[in-house]
Short mmCIF file of N, CA and C in Angstrom, two decimals:
data_model
loop_
_atom_site.label_atom_id
_atom_site.label_comp_id
_atom_site.label_asym_id
_atom_site.label_seq_id
_atom_site.Cartn_x
_atom_site.Cartn_y
_atom_site.Cartn_z
N GLU O 1 148.47 -37.99 115.22
CA GLU O 1 147.13 -37.45 115.16
C GLU O 1 147.22 -35.93 115.10
N ILE O 2 146.38 -35.36 114.26
CA ILE O 2 146.35 -33.91 114.11
C ILE O 2 145.25 -33.35 115.00
N ASN O 3 145.60 -32.39 115.83
CA ASN O 3 144.63 -31.74 116.69
C ASN O 3 144.12 -30.49 115.97
N MET O 4 142.90 -30.56 115.45
CA MET O 4 142.35 -29.46 114.65
C MET O 4 142.15 -28.20 115.49
N ASN O 5 141.84 -28.35 116.78
CA ASN O 5 141.66 -27.17 117.62
C ASN O 5 142.99 -26.48 117.88
N LYS O 6 144.07 -27.25 117.96
CA LYS O 6 145.40 -26.66 118.10
C LYS O 6 145.75 -25.84 116.87
N ILE O 7 145.38 -26.35 115.70
CA ILE O 7 145.63 -25.61 114.46
C ILE O 7 144.90 -24.27 114.50
N LEU O 8 143.65 -24.26 114.98
CA LEU O 8 142.92 -23.00 115.10
C LEU O 8 143.67 -22.02 116.00
N ARG O 9 144.10 -22.51 117.16
CA ARG O 9 144.81 -21.62 118.10
C ARG O 9 146.13 -21.13 117.49
N ASP O 10 146.90 -22.04 116.91
CA ASP O 10 148.21 -21.67 116.38
C ASP O 10 148.09 -20.65 115.25
N ARG O 11 147.05 -20.76 114.45
CA ARG O 11 146.86 -19.84 113.32
C ARG O 11 145.97 -18.65 113.66
N GLU O 12 145.53 -18.59 114.91
CA GLU O 12 144.64 -17.53 115.37
C GLU O 12 143.38 -17.45 114.52
N LEU O 13 142.78 -18.61 114.29
CA LEU O 13 141.55 -18.72 113.51
C LEU O 13 140.36 -18.83 114.44
N SER O 14 139.19 -18.50 113.92
CA SER O 14 137.97 -18.59 114.72
C SER O 14 137.20 -19.88 114.46
N PHE O 15 137.22 -20.36 113.21
CA PHE O 15 136.40 -21.50 112.82
C PHE O 15 137.19 -22.48 111.96
N HIS O 16 136.76 -23.71 111.98
CA HIS O 16 137.31 -24.68 111.04
C HIS O 16 136.70 -24.49 109.66
N VAL O 17 135.38 -24.26 109.61
CA VAL O 17 134.69 -24.21 108.32
C VAL O 17 133.52 -23.23 108.37
N SER O 18 133.34 -22.49 107.27
CA SER O 18 132.18 -21.64 107.04
C SER O 18 131.69 -21.90 105.63
N GLU O 19 130.43 -21.55 105.38
CA GLU O 19 129.84 -21.79 104.06
C GLU O 19 129.24 -20.50 103.51
N ILE O 20 129.34 -20.34 102.19
CA ILE O 20 128.69 -19.22 101.53
C ILE O 20 127.81 -19.79 100.42
N TYR O 21 126.62 -19.26 100.32
CA TYR O 21 125.60 -19.75 99.39
C TYR O 21 125.44 -21.26 99.53
N SER O 22 125.23 -21.64 100.75
CA SER O 22 125.05 -23.05 101.06
C SER O 22 124.25 -23.14 102.35
N ARG O 23 123.23 -23.95 102.32
CA ARG O 23 122.50 -24.21 103.56
C ARG O 23 123.48 -24.78 104.57
N PRO O 24 123.21 -24.65 105.85
CA PRO O 24 124.16 -25.15 106.85
C PRO O 24 124.23 -26.68 106.88
N ARG O 25 124.89 -27.23 105.89
CA ARG O 25 125.08 -28.68 105.82
C ARG O 25 126.42 -29.05 106.43
N VAL O 26 127.48 -28.49 105.88
CA VAL O 26 128.82 -28.82 106.33
C VAL O 26 129.07 -28.26 107.73
N THR O 27 128.62 -27.03 107.98
CA THR O 27 128.82 -26.46 109.30
C THR O 27 128.08 -27.27 110.36
N ARG O 28 126.89 -27.76 110.02
CA ARG O 28 126.14 -28.60 110.97
C ARG O 28 126.90 -29.89 111.26
N MET O 29 127.43 -30.52 110.21
CA MET O 29 128.18 -31.76 110.38
C MET O 29 129.49 -31.50 111.12
N ALA O 30 130.12 -30.36 110.86
CA ALA O 30 131.38 -30.03 111.53
C ALA O 30 131.19 -30.02 113.04
N GLY O 31 130.11 -29.42 113.49
CA GLY O 31 129.84 -29.38 114.91
C GLY O 31 129.70 -30.78 115.50
N LYS O 32 129.07 -31.67 114.76
CA LYS O 32 128.89 -33.04 115.22
C LYS O 32 130.22 -33.80 115.27
N MET O 33 131.19 -33.32 114.48
CA MET O 33 132.50 -33.96 114.43
C MET O 33 133.49 -33.34 115.41
N GLY O 34 133.03 -32.41 116.22
CA GLY O 34 133.90 -31.79 117.20
C GLY O 34 134.69 -30.61 116.65
N LEU O 35 134.36 -30.17 115.44
CA LEU O 35 135.03 -29.01 114.86
C LEU O 35 134.26 -27.75 115.22
N VAL O 36 134.91 -26.62 115.09
CA VAL O 36 134.27 -25.35 115.36
C VAL O 36 133.63 -24.86 114.07
N ALA O 37 132.31 -24.86 114.05
CA ALA O 37 131.57 -24.46 112.85
C ALA O 37 131.43 -22.95 112.81
N GLY O 38 131.63 -22.41 111.63
CA GLY O 38 131.43 -20.99 111.42
C GLY O 38 130.02 -20.73 110.93
N MET O 39 129.87 -19.72 110.12
CA MET O 39 128.56 -19.32 109.65
C MET O 39 128.22 -19.96 108.32
N ALA O 40 126.94 -20.13 108.08
CA ALA O 40 126.42 -20.51 106.77
C ALA O 40 125.65 -19.29 106.27
N LEU O 41 126.18 -18.64 105.26
CA LEU O 41 125.59 -17.41 104.74
C LEU O 41 124.84 -17.76 103.46
N ASP O 42 123.51 -17.76 103.55
CA ASP O 42 122.67 -18.24 102.46
C ASP O 42 121.30 -17.59 102.58
N LEU O 43 120.55 -17.60 101.49
CA LEU O 43 119.19 -17.07 101.53
C LEU O 43 118.32 -17.81 102.54
N THR O 44 118.70 -19.02 102.88
CA THR O 44 117.92 -19.81 103.84
C THR O 44 118.36 -19.58 105.28
N THR O 45 119.39 -18.75 105.49
CA THR O 45 119.84 -18.45 106.84
C THR O 45 119.64 -16.96 107.12
N ILE O 46 119.49 -16.64 108.37
CA ILE O 46 119.13 -15.28 108.78
C ILE O 46 120.36 -14.57 109.36
N ASP O 47 120.56 -13.34 108.91
CA ASP O 47 121.58 -12.46 109.49
C ASP O 47 121.07 -12.04 110.87
N GLU O 48 121.81 -12.40 111.88
CA GLU O 48 121.37 -12.13 113.26
C GLU O 48 121.25 -10.63 113.55
N ASP O 49 121.99 -9.80 112.81
CA ASP O 49 121.97 -8.37 113.08
C ASP O 49 120.68 -7.69 112.62
N ASP O 50 120.17 -8.10 111.44
CA ASP O 50 118.97 -7.42 110.93
C ASP O 50 117.75 -8.33 110.79
N GLY O 51 117.91 -9.62 111.09
CA GLY O 51 116.78 -10.55 111.02
C GLY O 51 116.33 -10.89 109.61
N MET O 52 117.15 -10.56 108.62
CA MET O 52 116.80 -10.81 107.22
C MET O 52 117.69 -11.91 106.64
N PRO O 53 117.21 -12.59 105.59
CA PRO O 53 118.06 -13.60 104.93
C PRO O 53 119.28 -12.94 104.28
N TRP O 54 120.35 -13.73 104.16
CA TRP O 54 121.55 -13.25 103.46
C TRP O 54 121.24 -13.20 101.97
N ASP O 55 121.26 -12.02 101.38
CA ASP O 55 120.94 -11.84 99.97
C ASP O 55 122.12 -11.13 99.31
N PHE O 56 122.89 -11.89 98.55
CA PHE O 56 124.11 -11.34 97.97
C PHE O 56 123.88 -10.55 96.69
N THR O 57 122.60 -10.31 96.36
CA THR O 57 122.33 -9.33 95.30
C THR O 57 122.40 -7.93 95.89
N LYS O 58 122.46 -7.85 97.23
CA LYS O 58 122.53 -6.56 97.92
C LYS O 58 123.98 -6.28 98.33
N GLN O 59 124.46 -5.11 97.96
CA GLN O 59 125.85 -4.73 98.23
C GLN O 59 126.17 -4.75 99.72
N ASP O 60 125.25 -4.29 100.55
CA ASP O 60 125.54 -4.26 101.98
C ASP O 60 125.71 -5.67 102.54
N ASN O 61 124.98 -6.65 102.01
CA ASN O 61 125.16 -8.04 102.44
C ASN O 61 126.50 -8.58 101.97
N ARG O 62 126.91 -8.23 100.74
CA ARG O 62 128.23 -8.66 100.25
C ARG O 62 129.34 -8.04 101.09
N ASP O 63 129.21 -6.75 101.39
CA ASP O 63 130.23 -6.08 102.21
C ASP O 63 130.35 -6.73 103.59
N LYS O 64 129.22 -7.02 104.18
CA LYS O 64 129.21 -7.62 105.51
C LYS O 64 129.82 -9.03 105.46
N ALA O 65 129.45 -9.81 104.45
CA ALA O 65 130.01 -11.17 104.32
C ALA O 65 131.52 -11.10 104.12
N GLU O 66 131.99 -10.18 103.29
CA GLU O 66 133.43 -10.04 103.08
C GLU O 66 134.13 -9.70 104.39
N ASN O 67 133.54 -8.81 105.16
CA ASN O 67 134.12 -8.44 106.45
C ASN O 67 134.18 -9.65 107.38
N ILE O 68 133.14 -10.45 107.39
CA ILE O 68 133.11 -11.66 108.22
C ILE O 68 134.24 -12.61 107.80
N ILE O 69 134.39 -12.81 106.50
CA ILE O 69 135.42 -13.72 106.00
C ILE O 69 136.80 -13.18 106.36
N ARG O 70 137.01 -11.90 106.18
CA ARG O 70 138.31 -11.30 106.52
C ARG O 70 138.62 -11.41 108.01
N ASN O 71 137.63 -11.22 108.86
CA ASN O 71 137.87 -11.13 110.30
C ASN O 71 137.66 -12.41 111.09
N LYS O 72 136.79 -13.27 110.65
CA LYS O 72 136.51 -14.49 111.41
C LYS O 72 137.53 -15.58 111.12
N LYS O 73 138.14 -15.52 109.98
CA LYS O 73 139.24 -16.40 109.63
C LYS O 73 138.89 -17.89 109.74
N ALA O 74 138.00 -18.33 108.90
CA ALA O 74 137.69 -19.76 108.83
C ALA O 74 138.81 -20.46 108.07
N MET O 75 139.22 -21.60 108.55
CA MET O 75 140.26 -22.36 107.88
C MET O 75 139.80 -22.77 106.47
N LEU O 76 138.52 -23.13 106.35
CA LEU O 76 137.98 -23.58 105.07
C LEU O 76 136.68 -22.85 104.81
N LEU O 77 136.57 -22.24 103.64
CA LEU O 77 135.35 -21.60 103.18
C LEU O 77 134.80 -22.43 102.03
N ILE O 78 133.54 -22.83 102.14
CA ILE O 78 132.91 -23.64 101.11
C ILE O 78 131.85 -22.81 100.40
N GLY O 79 131.85 -22.85 99.08
CA GLY O 79 130.85 -22.14 98.29
C GLY O 79 130.47 -22.94 97.07
N SER O 80 129.53 -22.40 96.31
CA SER O 80 129.08 -23.07 95.09
C SER O 80 128.39 -22.07 94.18
N PRO O 81 128.27 -22.41 92.89
CA PRO O 81 127.51 -21.54 91.99
C PRO O 81 126.01 -21.73 92.25
N MET O 82 125.23 -20.77 91.82
CA MET O 82 123.78 -20.89 91.95
C MET O 82 123.27 -21.91 90.93
N CYS O 83 122.63 -22.93 91.42
CA CYS O 83 122.10 -23.97 90.53
C CYS O 83 121.10 -23.39 89.54
N SER O 84 120.29 -22.44 90.01
CA SER O 84 119.26 -21.88 89.14
C SER O 84 119.84 -21.23 87.90
N ALA O 85 121.08 -20.77 87.98
CA ALA O 85 121.69 -20.08 86.85
C ALA O 85 122.54 -20.99 85.98
N PHE O 86 123.12 -22.06 86.54
CA PHE O 86 124.17 -22.78 85.81
C PHE O 86 123.97 -24.28 85.67
N SER O 87 123.00 -24.85 86.34
CA SER O 87 122.80 -26.29 86.29
C SER O 87 122.39 -26.75 84.90
N GLN O 88 122.90 -27.90 84.50
CA GLN O 88 122.50 -28.47 83.21
C GLN O 88 120.99 -28.78 83.20
N LEU O 89 120.45 -29.13 84.34
CA LEU O 89 119.01 -29.39 84.42
C LEU O 89 118.21 -28.13 84.15
N GLN O 90 118.78 -26.98 84.47
CA GLN O 90 118.09 -25.72 84.24
C GLN O 90 117.85 -25.49 82.75
N ASN O 91 118.67 -26.06 81.90
CA ASN O 91 118.50 -25.90 80.45
C ASN O 91 117.09 -26.29 80.01
N TRP O 92 116.49 -27.23 80.69
CA TRP O 92 115.14 -27.68 80.33
C TRP O 92 114.11 -26.58 80.57
N ASN O 93 114.41 -25.66 81.46
CA ASN O 93 113.45 -24.62 81.83
C ASN O 93 113.62 -23.30 81.09
N TRP O 94 114.77 -23.10 80.47
CA TRP O 94 115.03 -21.79 79.86
C TRP O 94 113.95 -21.41 78.85
N ASN O 95 113.51 -22.33 78.03
CA ASN O 95 112.52 -21.97 76.99
C ASN O 95 111.13 -21.72 77.57
N LYS O 96 110.93 -22.00 78.85
CA LYS O 96 109.64 -21.74 79.50
C LYS O 96 109.62 -20.34 80.14
N MET O 97 110.75 -19.64 80.10
CA MET O 97 110.87 -18.33 80.76
C MET O 97 110.95 -17.22 79.72
N THR O 98 110.58 -16.03 80.18
CA THR O 98 110.79 -14.87 79.32
C THR O 98 112.30 -14.59 79.26
N ASP O 99 112.72 -13.91 78.22
CA ASP O 99 114.13 -13.53 78.11
C ASP O 99 114.55 -12.69 79.31
N GLU O 100 113.66 -11.81 79.74
CA GLU O 100 113.98 -10.94 80.88
C GLU O 100 114.25 -11.78 82.14
N ARG O 101 113.40 -12.74 82.42
CA ARG O 101 113.56 -13.59 83.62
C ARG O 101 114.84 -14.41 83.52
N ARG O 102 115.08 -15.02 82.37
CA ARG O 102 116.28 -15.84 82.16
C ARG O 102 117.54 -15.00 82.34
N ASN O 103 117.56 -13.82 81.75
CA ASN O 103 118.73 -12.95 81.86
C ASN O 103 118.97 -12.51 83.30
N LYS O 104 117.90 -12.27 84.06
CA LYS O 104 118.03 -11.88 85.47
C LYS O 104 118.64 -13.02 86.28
N ILE O 105 118.20 -14.24 86.04
CA ILE O 105 118.74 -15.40 86.76
C ILE O 105 120.23 -15.56 86.44
N ILE O 106 120.59 -15.44 85.18
CA ILE O 106 122.00 -15.59 84.79
C ILE O 106 122.83 -14.44 85.35
N GLN O 107 122.30 -13.23 85.31
CA GLN O 107 123.02 -12.07 85.86
C GLN O 107 123.26 -12.24 87.36
N ASP O 108 122.23 -12.64 88.10
CA ASP O 108 122.39 -12.85 89.54
C ASP O 108 123.38 -13.98 89.81
N GLY O 109 123.29 -15.06 89.04
CA GLY O 109 124.20 -16.19 89.22
C GLY O 109 125.65 -15.81 88.94
N THR O 110 125.86 -15.03 87.90
CA THR O 110 127.21 -14.59 87.54
C THR O 110 127.77 -13.66 88.62
N SER O 111 126.93 -12.76 89.10
CA SER O 111 127.36 -11.85 90.17
C SER O 111 127.75 -12.65 91.41
N HIS O 112 126.94 -13.63 91.76
CA HIS O 112 127.23 -14.46 92.92
C HIS O 112 128.52 -15.25 92.72
N LEU O 113 128.69 -15.84 91.55
CA LEU O 113 129.88 -16.62 91.25
C LEU O 113 131.14 -15.76 91.41
N ARG O 114 131.10 -14.56 90.89
CA ARG O 114 132.26 -13.67 90.98
C ARG O 114 132.51 -13.23 92.42
N PHE O 115 131.45 -13.08 93.19
CA PHE O 115 131.61 -12.73 94.60
C PHE O 115 132.27 -13.89 95.35
N CYS O 116 131.85 -15.11 95.06
CA CYS O 116 132.49 -16.27 95.68
C CYS O 116 133.98 -16.29 95.34
N MET O 117 134.32 -16.06 94.08
CA MET O 117 135.72 -16.06 93.66
C MET O 117 136.50 -14.98 94.42
N HIS O 118 135.87 -13.86 94.63
CA HIS O 118 136.50 -12.76 95.40
C HIS O 118 136.79 -13.22 96.83
N LEU O 119 135.83 -13.87 97.47
CA LEU O 119 136.04 -14.36 98.83
C LEU O 119 137.11 -15.44 98.87
N TYR O 120 137.16 -16.29 97.86
CA TYR O 120 138.19 -17.33 97.81
C TYR O 120 139.58 -16.69 97.71
N LYS O 121 139.66 -15.62 96.95
CA LYS O 121 140.95 -14.92 96.83
C LYS O 121 141.39 -14.39 98.19
N ILE O 122 140.45 -13.86 98.96
CA ILE O 122 140.76 -13.39 100.32
C ILE O 122 141.27 -14.56 101.16
N GLN O 123 140.59 -15.70 101.05
CA GLN O 123 141.03 -16.89 101.78
C GLN O 123 142.48 -17.24 101.44
N MET O 124 142.79 -17.27 100.15
CA MET O 124 144.15 -17.61 99.72
C MET O 124 145.16 -16.58 100.22
N GLU O 125 144.81 -15.30 100.13
CA GLU O 125 145.71 -14.25 100.61
C GLU O 125 146.01 -14.40 102.10
N ASN O 126 145.05 -14.94 102.84
CA ASN O 126 145.23 -15.15 104.28
C ASN O 126 145.81 -16.52 104.60
N GLY O 127 146.22 -17.26 103.58
CA GLY O 127 146.81 -18.58 103.80
C GLY O 127 145.81 -19.64 104.21
N MET O 128 144.54 -19.40 103.90
CA MET O 128 143.47 -20.33 104.24
C MET O 128 143.05 -21.10 103.00
N TYR O 129 142.02 -21.92 103.15
CA TYR O 129 141.58 -22.81 102.09
C TYR O 129 140.14 -22.50 101.69
N PHE O 130 139.81 -22.93 100.48
CA PHE O 130 138.41 -22.84 100.05
C PHE O 130 138.09 -24.09 99.25
N LEU O 131 136.81 -24.37 99.20
CA LEU O 131 136.28 -25.48 98.41
C LEU O 131 135.11 -24.93 97.62
N HIS O 132 135.19 -25.01 96.32
CA HIS O 132 134.09 -24.56 95.47
C HIS O 132 133.43 -25.78 94.89
N GLU O 133 132.21 -26.06 95.33
CA GLU O 133 131.45 -27.19 94.81
C GLU O 133 130.96 -26.80 93.42
N HIS O 134 131.61 -27.32 92.43
CA HIS O 134 131.37 -26.87 91.07
C HIS O 134 131.21 -28.07 90.15
N PRO O 135 129.98 -28.43 89.80
CA PRO O 135 129.80 -29.58 88.92
C PRO O 135 130.57 -29.43 87.61
N ASP O 136 131.13 -30.51 87.17
CA ASP O 136 131.97 -30.50 85.97
C ASP O 136 131.24 -29.95 84.74
N GLN O 137 129.98 -30.23 84.61
CA GLN O 137 129.24 -29.82 83.41
C GLN O 137 128.48 -28.50 83.59
N ALA O 138 128.64 -27.84 84.72
CA ALA O 138 127.94 -26.58 84.95
C ALA O 138 128.39 -25.53 83.94
N THR O 139 127.46 -24.73 83.46
CA THR O 139 127.80 -23.70 82.48
C THR O 139 128.59 -22.55 83.10
N SER O 140 128.68 -22.51 84.42
CA SER O 140 129.47 -21.46 85.08
C SER O 140 130.95 -21.56 84.73
N TRP O 141 131.40 -22.72 84.25
CA TRP O 141 132.79 -22.83 83.81
C TRP O 141 133.09 -21.89 82.64
N GLU O 142 132.05 -21.45 81.95
CA GLU O 142 132.25 -20.55 80.81
C GLU O 142 132.59 -19.13 81.25
N ASP O 143 132.38 -18.81 82.51
CA ASP O 143 132.72 -17.48 83.01
C ASP O 143 134.24 -17.34 83.01
N PRO O 144 134.76 -16.22 82.51
CA PRO O 144 136.21 -16.04 82.45
C PRO O 144 136.90 -16.07 83.82
N ASN O 145 136.15 -15.87 84.90
CA ASN O 145 136.74 -15.91 86.24
C ASN O 145 136.91 -17.33 86.77
N CYS O 146 136.32 -18.29 86.08
CA CYS O 146 136.47 -19.70 86.47
C CYS O 146 137.46 -20.35 85.51
N GLU O 147 138.53 -20.78 86.06
CA GLU O 147 139.55 -21.42 85.25
C GLU O 147 139.44 -22.92 85.45
N LYS O 148 139.14 -23.62 84.38
CA LYS O 148 139.00 -25.07 84.47
C LYS O 148 140.34 -25.70 84.12
N ASP O 149 140.91 -26.35 85.09
CA ASP O 149 142.22 -26.97 84.94
C ASP O 149 142.12 -28.36 85.56
N ASP O 150 142.15 -29.39 84.72
CA ASP O 150 141.95 -30.75 85.22
C ASP O 150 142.94 -31.12 86.30
N GLN O 151 144.20 -30.70 86.19
CA GLN O 151 145.19 -31.01 87.21
C GLN O 151 144.84 -30.32 88.53
N ARG O 152 144.43 -29.07 88.43
CA ARG O 152 144.06 -28.33 89.63
C ARG O 152 142.85 -28.99 90.28
N GLN O 153 141.87 -29.41 89.48
CA GLN O 153 140.69 -30.07 90.05
C GLN O 153 141.11 -31.34 90.79
N GLU O 154 142.02 -32.09 90.21
CA GLU O 154 142.47 -33.32 90.86
C GLU O 154 143.10 -33.00 92.21
N ASN O 155 143.92 -31.95 92.24
CA ASN O 155 144.54 -31.57 93.50
C ASN O 155 143.50 -31.11 94.51
N ILE O 156 142.50 -30.39 94.05
CA ILE O 156 141.46 -29.94 94.96
C ILE O 156 140.70 -31.14 95.51
N TYR O 157 140.37 -32.09 94.63
CA TYR O 157 139.66 -33.27 95.10
C TYR O 157 140.49 -33.99 96.16
N SER O 158 141.79 -34.09 95.94
CA SER O 158 142.66 -34.73 96.93
C SER O 158 142.64 -33.95 98.23
N GLY O 159 142.63 -32.63 98.14
CA GLY O 159 142.59 -31.80 99.33
C GLY O 159 141.30 -31.99 100.11
N ILE O 160 140.21 -32.15 99.41
CA ILE O 160 138.93 -32.38 100.07
C ILE O 160 139.00 -33.69 100.85
N LEU O 161 139.49 -34.71 100.21
CA LEU O 161 139.59 -36.00 100.85
C LEU O 161 140.50 -35.91 102.07
N LEU O 162 141.61 -35.22 101.94
CA LEU O 162 142.54 -35.07 103.06
C LEU O 162 141.85 -34.33 104.21
N PHE O 163 141.13 -33.25 103.90
CA PHE O 163 140.48 -32.49 104.96
C PHE O 163 139.47 -33.37 105.70
N VAL O 164 138.68 -34.11 104.94
CA VAL O 164 137.67 -34.96 105.56
C VAL O 164 138.32 -36.04 106.41
N LEU O 165 139.40 -36.61 105.92
CA LEU O 165 140.04 -37.69 106.66
C LEU O 165 140.70 -37.21 107.94
N ILE O 166 141.32 -36.04 107.93
CA ILE O 166 142.01 -35.57 109.14
C ILE O 166 141.06 -34.86 110.08
N SER O 167 139.87 -34.56 109.62
CA SER O 167 138.89 -33.90 110.48
C SER O 167 138.42 -34.90 111.48
#
């Protein structure tokens, strides 16, 4: 049996799991499973320091989130692309928007996606893990910072299953 709390102590980590651009779904469930839940940084969650939602279009929020990821050391960081910018279902709405509105949504989504990739790189540099919830047909795969590799996806899926099973 693997003792997840021992792993936290041995690796000098603070949390088992944290989420970025995700409502507190996994962190909430982690607590119910006896794991140490980290933060869920999302527009639907409030930064305790300033009482405002986490808005990653703001540089100071990105800087603060990066500092949290660097210092809190979550074993697993979970993120995802913005559905409003990349979902296949969103294609139905593009022609109902002005070009300006559509471009703003895509620009914000791309900025967020690249920020997530930056945080994942920090996780890897620190020997930690990340999970990017990325639908196979999402247009975010077209971003040059997202490398679609079927073998890598298979390994990631296996890693997700392993994490859930040993949790």
